[in-house]
Short mmCIF file of C-alpha atoms and ligand atoms in Angstrom, two decimals:
data_model
loop_
_atom_site.label_atom_id
_atom_site.label_comp_id
_atom_site.label_asym_id
_atom_site.label_seq_id
_atom_site.Cartn_x
_atom_site.Cartn_y
_atom_site.Cartn_z
CA MET A 1 156.09 78.49 128.72
CA ILE A 2 156.94 74.77 128.40
CA ILE A 3 155.18 74.07 131.74
CA ILE A 4 152.02 75.87 130.51
CA LEU A 5 152.07 73.89 127.26
CA VAL A 6 152.53 70.58 129.12
CA ILE A 7 149.59 71.41 131.45
CA PHE A 8 147.46 72.47 128.47
CA PHE A 9 148.12 69.24 126.56
CA HIS A 10 147.43 67.13 129.66
CA ILE A 11 144.07 68.89 130.14
CA ILE A 12 142.92 68.27 126.58
CA ILE A 13 144.14 64.67 126.64
CA PHE A 14 142.31 64.12 129.96
CA GLN A 15 139.14 65.71 128.58
CA TRP A 16 139.30 63.52 125.47
CA LEU A 17 139.90 60.31 127.43
CA THR A 18 137.04 61.01 129.85
CA ARG A 19 134.51 62.23 127.24
CA LYS A 20 131.06 60.77 127.47
CA LYS A 21 129.66 58.25 125.03
CA LYS A 22 125.91 58.38 124.40
CA ASN A 23 123.81 55.37 125.34
CA VAL A 24 120.92 53.91 123.33
CA ASP A 25 119.71 51.38 125.93
CA GLY A 26 115.89 51.40 125.96
CA LYS A 27 115.80 54.17 123.35
CA HIS A 28 114.33 54.22 119.84
CA VAL A 29 116.86 53.94 117.00
CA VAL A 30 115.69 54.31 113.39
CA VAL A 31 117.94 53.03 110.60
CA THR A 32 116.97 53.88 107.03
CA GLY A 33 118.40 51.28 104.68
CA GLY A 34 118.47 48.97 107.71
CA SER A 35 117.37 45.88 105.77
CA SER A 36 120.71 45.33 104.06
CA GLY A 37 124.48 45.92 104.09
CA ILE A 38 125.92 48.62 106.33
CA GLY A 39 122.51 49.72 107.69
CA LEU A 40 121.61 46.19 108.74
CA TRP A 41 124.83 45.98 110.77
CA VAL A 42 124.16 49.36 112.38
CA ALA A 43 120.75 48.02 113.44
CA ILE A 44 122.32 44.81 114.83
CA ASN A 45 124.80 46.88 116.86
CA ALA A 46 121.97 49.05 118.19
CA VAL A 47 119.95 46.10 119.56
CA ARG A 48 123.15 44.65 121.04
CA LYS A 49 123.27 47.85 123.11
CA GLY A 50 119.66 47.45 124.23
CA ALA A 51 117.87 49.77 121.79
CA ASP A 52 114.41 49.37 120.27
CA VAL A 53 114.91 49.54 116.51
CA THR A 54 112.86 50.42 113.44
CA ILE A 55 114.40 49.69 110.06
CA VAL A 56 113.15 51.52 106.98
CA ALA A 57 113.44 50.40 103.34
CA ARG A 58 111.13 49.48 100.43
CA ASN A 59 111.15 45.71 99.95
CA VAL A 60 108.89 44.11 102.61
CA ARG A 61 110.19 40.57 102.14
CA ILE A 62 113.80 41.67 102.76
CA LEU A 63 112.68 43.88 105.67
CA GLU A 64 110.97 40.89 107.33
CA LYS A 65 114.08 38.74 106.95
CA ALA A 66 116.25 41.52 108.37
CA VAL A 67 113.94 41.97 111.39
CA ALA A 68 114.36 38.24 112.17
CA VAL A 69 118.17 38.58 112.02
CA ILE A 70 118.17 41.73 114.16
CA LYS A 71 115.89 40.09 116.77
CA GLU A 72 118.41 37.25 117.18
CA ASN A 73 120.87 39.88 118.45
CA CYS A 74 118.62 41.44 121.10
CA ILE A 75 119.95 41.27 124.64
CA ARG A 76 116.53 41.40 126.37
CA ASP A 77 113.12 39.82 125.68
CA ASP A 78 111.28 43.15 125.91
CA GLN A 79 113.25 44.85 123.11
CA LYS A 80 111.15 45.79 120.09
CA VAL A 81 112.22 45.52 116.46
CA GLU A 82 109.88 46.86 113.76
CA TYR A 83 110.08 47.62 110.08
CA TYR A 84 108.46 50.29 107.95
CA SER A 85 108.26 50.14 104.17
CA LEU A 86 108.92 53.56 102.68
CA ASP A 87 110.46 54.87 99.47
CA LEU A 88 112.81 57.61 100.66
CA SER A 89 113.25 59.05 97.17
CA LYS A 90 109.66 60.36 97.32
CA GLU A 91 108.21 63.73 98.34
CA HIS A 92 108.54 65.36 101.74
CA GLU A 93 104.90 64.71 102.76
CA ILE A 94 105.23 60.95 102.17
CA ILE A 95 108.38 60.74 104.28
CA GLU A 96 106.88 62.93 107.02
CA LYS A 97 103.82 60.67 107.22
CA GLY A 98 106.07 57.59 107.35
CA PHE A 99 108.08 59.00 110.26
CA ASN A 100 104.86 59.96 112.07
CA ASP A 101 103.76 56.31 111.82
CA ILE A 102 107.19 55.09 112.97
CA GLU A 103 107.12 57.29 116.10
CA ALA A 104 103.48 56.34 116.80
CA LYS A 105 104.63 52.71 117.14
CA LEU A 106 107.88 52.86 119.12
CA GLY A 107 108.02 56.42 120.45
CA ASP A 108 110.25 59.43 119.88
CA ILE A 109 113.38 58.79 117.87
CA TYR A 110 116.60 59.13 119.90
CA MET A 111 119.02 58.09 117.15
CA LEU A 112 118.46 58.49 113.40
CA VAL A 113 120.86 56.64 111.13
CA ASN A 114 120.42 57.58 107.47
CA CYS A 115 121.92 54.70 105.55
CA ALA A 116 119.51 54.31 102.62
CA GLY A 117 121.35 55.15 99.46
CA GLN A 118 122.29 53.89 96.04
CA ALA A 119 124.96 54.53 93.44
CA LEU A 120 124.45 54.59 89.68
CA CYS A 121 127.66 54.89 87.69
CA GLY A 122 128.70 56.24 84.32
CA VAL A 123 130.57 59.18 82.83
CA ILE A 124 128.63 62.38 83.40
CA GLU A 125 127.13 62.78 79.91
CA ASP A 126 125.89 59.17 79.93
CA VAL A 127 123.89 59.37 83.18
CA LYS A 128 120.21 59.82 82.32
CA PRO A 129 118.70 63.03 83.75
CA GLU A 130 116.05 61.00 85.62
CA ASP A 131 118.79 58.81 87.17
CA ALA A 132 120.79 61.87 88.26
CA ARG A 133 117.64 63.32 89.86
CA PHE A 134 116.90 59.98 91.55
CA LEU A 135 120.41 59.89 93.03
CA MET A 136 119.88 63.33 94.55
CA ASN A 137 116.32 62.50 95.69
CA LEU A 138 117.37 59.34 97.50
CA ASN A 139 120.88 60.10 98.78
CA TYR A 140 120.37 63.78 99.63
CA PHE A 141 116.64 64.54 100.11
CA GLY A 142 116.06 61.01 101.50
CA THR A 143 118.46 62.04 104.27
CA LEU A 144 117.41 65.69 104.65
CA TYR A 145 113.68 65.03 105.19
CA PRO A 146 114.08 62.46 108.03
CA ILE A 147 116.56 64.85 109.70
CA GLN A 148 114.07 67.73 109.42
CA TYR A 149 111.48 65.45 111.04
CA VAL A 150 113.57 64.48 114.10
CA LEU A 151 115.33 67.81 114.76
CA PRO A 152 112.60 69.81 116.57
CA LYS A 153 112.11 67.16 119.29
CA MET A 154 115.83 66.50 119.65
CA LYS A 155 116.42 70.25 120.08
CA VAL A 156 113.77 70.47 122.81
CA LYS A 157 115.24 67.44 124.61
CA LYS A 158 118.81 68.69 124.04
CA ASP A 159 119.84 65.15 123.21
CA GLY A 160 119.98 62.76 120.27
CA ILE A 161 122.20 61.32 117.56
CA ILE A 162 122.05 61.84 113.80
CA VAL A 163 124.11 59.91 111.26
CA LEU A 164 124.43 60.76 107.56
CA THR A 165 126.04 58.17 105.31
CA SER A 166 128.16 59.76 102.62
CA SER A 167 131.09 57.97 100.96
CA GLN A 168 134.76 58.35 100.10
CA ALA A 169 133.25 59.66 96.86
CA GLY A 170 131.76 62.42 99.02
CA LEU A 171 135.28 63.68 99.77
CA MET A 172 136.77 63.33 96.32
CA GLY A 173 135.12 63.40 92.89
CA ILE A 174 135.85 60.11 91.13
CA TYR A 175 135.73 59.21 87.42
CA GLY A 176 132.42 57.50 86.58
CA LEU A 177 130.72 58.49 89.84
CA GLY A 178 129.93 62.18 89.07
CA PRO A 179 126.21 62.54 89.98
CA TYR A 180 126.58 60.08 92.91
CA SER A 181 129.64 61.99 94.18
CA ALA A 182 127.66 65.25 93.92
CA ALA A 183 124.83 63.85 96.08
CA LYS A 184 127.32 62.53 98.65
CA PHE A 185 129.24 65.87 98.67
CA ALA A 186 125.91 67.56 99.42
CA LEU A 187 125.59 65.42 102.53
CA ARG A 188 128.91 66.70 103.83
CA GLY A 189 127.73 70.32 103.59
CA LEU A 190 124.50 69.37 105.29
CA ALA A 191 126.33 67.50 108.07
CA GLU A 192 128.72 70.41 108.74
CA ALA A 193 125.86 72.91 109.01
CA LEU A 194 123.82 70.49 111.11
CA SER A 195 126.73 70.00 113.49
CA MET A 196 127.13 73.77 113.91
CA GLU A 197 123.39 74.17 114.55
CA THR A 198 123.16 71.38 117.13
CA LYS A 199 126.53 70.94 118.88
CA HIS A 200 125.69 73.46 121.63
CA LEU A 201 122.51 71.46 122.34
CA GLY A 202 124.37 68.20 122.89
CA ILE A 203 123.20 66.45 119.70
CA ASN A 204 125.82 64.22 118.05
CA VAL A 205 126.26 64.43 114.27
CA THR A 206 128.35 61.86 112.42
CA LEU A 207 129.17 61.67 108.72
CA GLY A 208 129.89 58.12 107.55
CA LEU A 209 132.52 57.93 104.81
CA PRO A 210 132.62 54.26 103.82
CA ALA A 211 135.13 52.98 101.31
CA ASP A 212 134.12 50.05 99.05
CA THR A 213 132.16 47.62 101.25
CA ASP A 214 131.00 44.13 100.34
CA THR A 215 127.21 44.62 100.30
CA PRO A 216 124.36 43.84 97.87
CA GLY A 217 124.39 47.53 96.96
CA PHE A 218 128.08 47.37 96.07
CA ALA A 219 127.54 44.24 93.94
CA ASN A 220 124.76 46.02 92.07
CA GLU A 221 126.86 49.16 91.58
CA GLN A 222 129.65 47.09 89.99
CA LYS A 223 127.31 46.27 87.08
CA SER A 224 127.28 49.86 85.83
CA LYS A 225 130.76 50.86 87.05
CA PRO A 226 133.19 51.73 84.24
CA LYS A 227 136.44 49.69 84.21
CA ILE A 228 138.40 52.89 84.86
CA THR A 229 136.40 53.53 88.04
CA GLN A 230 136.90 49.94 89.16
CA GLU A 231 140.67 50.22 88.71
CA ILE A 232 140.88 53.61 90.46
CA CYS A 233 138.86 52.29 93.42
CA SER A 234 140.57 48.89 93.63
CA GLY A 235 143.53 50.23 95.65
CA GLY A 236 141.36 50.78 98.72
CA GLY A 237 140.32 47.09 99.10
CA LEU A 238 136.89 45.82 100.08
CA PHE A 239 135.61 46.14 103.65
CA LYS A 240 133.11 43.93 105.49
CA PRO A 241 129.71 45.52 106.21
CA GLU A 242 129.85 44.22 109.80
CA ASP A 243 133.07 46.20 110.42
CA VAL A 244 131.82 49.37 108.70
CA GLY A 245 128.41 49.20 110.46
CA LYS A 246 130.01 48.68 113.89
CA LYS A 247 132.49 51.54 113.38
CA LEU A 248 129.73 53.89 112.18
CA PHE A 249 127.57 53.06 115.21
CA GLU A 250 130.46 53.46 117.68
CA ASP A 251 131.62 56.75 116.13
CA ALA A 252 128.06 58.07 116.35
CA LEU A 253 127.81 57.21 120.07
CA LYS A 254 131.16 58.96 120.66
CA GLY A 255 130.11 61.97 118.58
CA ASN A 256 133.02 61.71 116.13
CA PHE A 257 132.21 63.85 113.10
CA PHE A 258 133.88 61.64 110.47
CA SER A 259 133.42 57.88 110.61
CA ILE A 260 136.12 56.14 108.60
CA LEU A 261 137.67 52.70 108.42
CA GLY A 262 141.02 51.80 106.85
CA PHE A 263 144.32 53.57 106.21
CA GLU A 264 143.47 55.02 102.76
CA SER A 265 140.22 56.45 104.13
CA TRP A 266 142.12 57.95 107.04
CA ILE A 267 144.56 59.68 104.69
CA LEU A 268 141.75 61.01 102.50
CA SER A 269 139.80 62.25 105.54
CA ILE A 270 142.86 64.23 106.69
CA LEU A 271 143.53 65.66 103.22
CA CYS A 272 139.89 66.76 102.92
CA VAL A 273 139.31 67.82 106.52
CA GLY A 274 138.97 71.53 105.62
CA MET A 275 136.74 73.39 108.08
CA SER A 276 134.90 70.31 109.30
CA PRO A 277 134.06 70.18 113.03
CA TRP A 278 136.67 68.69 115.31
CA LYS A 279 136.25 66.96 118.62
CA ASN A 280 139.37 64.93 119.23
CA PRO A 281 142.27 67.30 120.08
CA LEU A 282 144.93 64.65 119.51
CA LEU A 283 143.61 64.01 116.01
CA GLY A 284 143.43 67.76 115.37
CA ILE A 285 147.10 68.18 116.29
CA LEU A 286 148.09 65.18 114.18
CA GLN A 287 146.11 66.55 111.20
CA SER A 288 147.91 69.88 111.47
CA TYR A 289 151.30 68.17 111.42
CA VAL A 290 150.81 65.67 108.60
CA MET A 291 148.56 67.66 106.23
CA GLY A 292 151.45 69.19 104.24
CA ALA A 293 153.25 65.89 103.74
CA LEU A 294 150.03 64.15 102.75
CA ARG A 295 149.30 66.85 100.16
CA MET A 296 152.62 65.94 98.52
CA ILE A 297 151.62 62.26 98.52
CA SER A 298 148.25 63.19 97.02
CA PHE A 299 150.03 64.56 93.92
CA VAL A 300 151.41 61.07 93.29
CA ILE A 301 148.01 59.44 93.88
CA GLN A 302 146.28 61.90 91.52
CA TRP A 303 149.00 61.41 88.92
CA ASN A 304 148.36 57.66 89.13
CA PHE A 305 144.58 58.13 88.70
CA GLY A 306 145.26 60.32 85.66
CA ARG A 307 147.56 57.63 84.27
CA ILE A 308 144.80 55.00 84.64
CA VAL A 309 142.28 57.21 82.80
CA LYS A 310 144.77 57.90 79.95
CA LYS A 311 145.62 54.20 79.64
CA TYR A 312 142.00 53.32 78.83
CA TYR A 313 141.59 56.13 76.31
CA GLN A 314 144.86 55.64 74.40
CA PRO A 315 143.93 52.63 72.20
CA LYS A 316 140.67 54.35 71.19
CA GLU A 317 142.54 57.52 70.20
CA LYS A 318 145.07 55.52 68.13
CA THR A 319 142.39 53.73 66.06
CA ASN A 320 140.55 56.99 65.26
N1 LIG B 1 128.81 49.49 99.90
C1 LIG B 1 129.69 50.45 99.57
O1 LIG B 1 130.74 50.16 98.97
C2 LIG B 1 129.44 51.88 99.97
C3 LIG B 1 130.51 52.78 99.87
C4 LIG B 1 130.29 54.11 100.22
C5 LIG B 1 129.05 54.52 100.65
N2 LIG B 1 128.03 53.63 100.74
C6 LIG B 1 126.73 54.12 101.20
O2 LIG B 1 126.34 53.37 102.33
C7 LIG B 1 124.92 53.28 102.38
C8 LIG B 1 124.52 51.82 102.52
O3 LIG B 1 125.00 51.14 101.38
P1 LIG B 1 125.04 49.55 101.28
O4 LIG B 1 126.16 49.23 100.38
O5 LIG B 1 124.97 48.94 102.62
O6 LIG B 1 123.71 49.31 100.42
P2 LIG B 1 122.69 48.09 100.32
O7 LIG B 1 123.26 46.83 100.84
O8 LIG B 1 122.22 48.12 98.89
O9 LIG B 1 121.50 48.59 101.24
C9 LIG B 1 120.78 49.74 100.87
C10 LIG B 1 119.60 49.88 101.78
O10 LIG B 1 118.89 51.05 101.40
C11 LIG B 1 117.55 50.71 101.07
N3 LIG B 1 117.07 51.56 99.99
C12 LIG B 1 117.56 51.67 98.73
N4 LIG B 1 116.82 52.52 98.02
C13 LIG B 1 115.83 52.97 98.85
C14 LIG B 1 114.74 53.86 98.70
N5 LIG B 1 114.47 54.46 97.52
N6 LIG B 1 113.93 54.09 99.76
C15 LIG B 1 114.17 53.47 100.95
N7 LIG B 1 115.18 52.63 101.14
C16 LIG B 1 116.01 52.37 100.11
C17 LIG B 1 117.62 49.24 100.63
O11 LIG B 1 116.39 48.55 100.74
P3 LIG B 1 115.31 48.50 99.54
O12 LIG B 1 116.06 48.30 98.27
O13 LIG B 1 114.40 47.37 99.89
O14 LIG B 1 114.59 49.81 99.57
C18 LIG B 1 118.62 48.72 101.65
O15 LIG B 1 118.01 48.50 102.89
C19 LIG B 1 124.41 53.95 101.10
O16 LIG B 1 124.05 55.27 101.39
C20 LIG B 1 125.62 53.93 100.19
O17 LIG B 1 125.58 54.98 99.24
C21 LIG B 1 128.20 52.32 100.41
#
């Protein structure tokens, strides 16, 4: 029995170590939200691997600047870097037309990285209905529609890579981030179903789960973030967009389902792993072993979050 187990573990370890990484050299990579922050760094990593890249966002001036930065990182003179101005919170037809134009310029999309997204904060009753709808339109539908566009061709070719950028707030509902969390949770469900529908065809699906990352988007989000949310999130630190973008790109090439960076994110990803797809047998075994102990630790973490919330409400209650 022991000999069989030893052989079995050696086979899965060998398979994991020799697994193939996809290659984007000479292929068309589209990065939505590629003009700034995490998306910009994904685009830079793609051209460093020889890809032709189209970045998609709204602001043309920022897109032009980003294209210049991305071009500086190309490894060959014949690589192409284009931009396309598109509001991804709009209707399906507008996004479909945009992606038609994008493919007409640089050819079929091999890798789609959905990074465009925004957070608006506030306790649930304070978020305006139009803002809540916008969060869903951009973060969820602005990811779903591009995926629906690229899937038929990827399925025919039996190849391709799709990235969805969720958040740590897409694994755990956080005070002051309700409607944003809901949109990012929706992406997890979409990514799990997408993975099940495409794995047998050889298409990689990766769900990015960034923690707080030092980007223009994060700076903007801080303006509407309640103090309680800031204190709850402060324990995880602040990551650099270059590190998060590189990790997301590398995980997508490897076909890792979750893309995470940092110890806290790793713990949360294990606690919330549920029925998500698995690829790395070593990680699967580790998850099975440590899940119970981590659940105990999560009680302490949740108790601490509850304590932070109570602390901010106590003075108000006393004066009433
Ligand atoms: N930074 C963090 O702490 C953090 C943490 C967890 C998850 N995330 C997620 O990571 C992704 C990237 O965030 P980031 O911090 O790198 O943000 P960022 O620096 O603000 O960049 C956001 C990008 O998305 C584009 N964008 C925004 N609204 C758009 C719209 N309606 N249509 C098309 N493009 C739009 C922006 O360009 P335009 O404004 O010109 O359109 C920009 O290129 C987002 O999905 C975000 O939710 C970020």
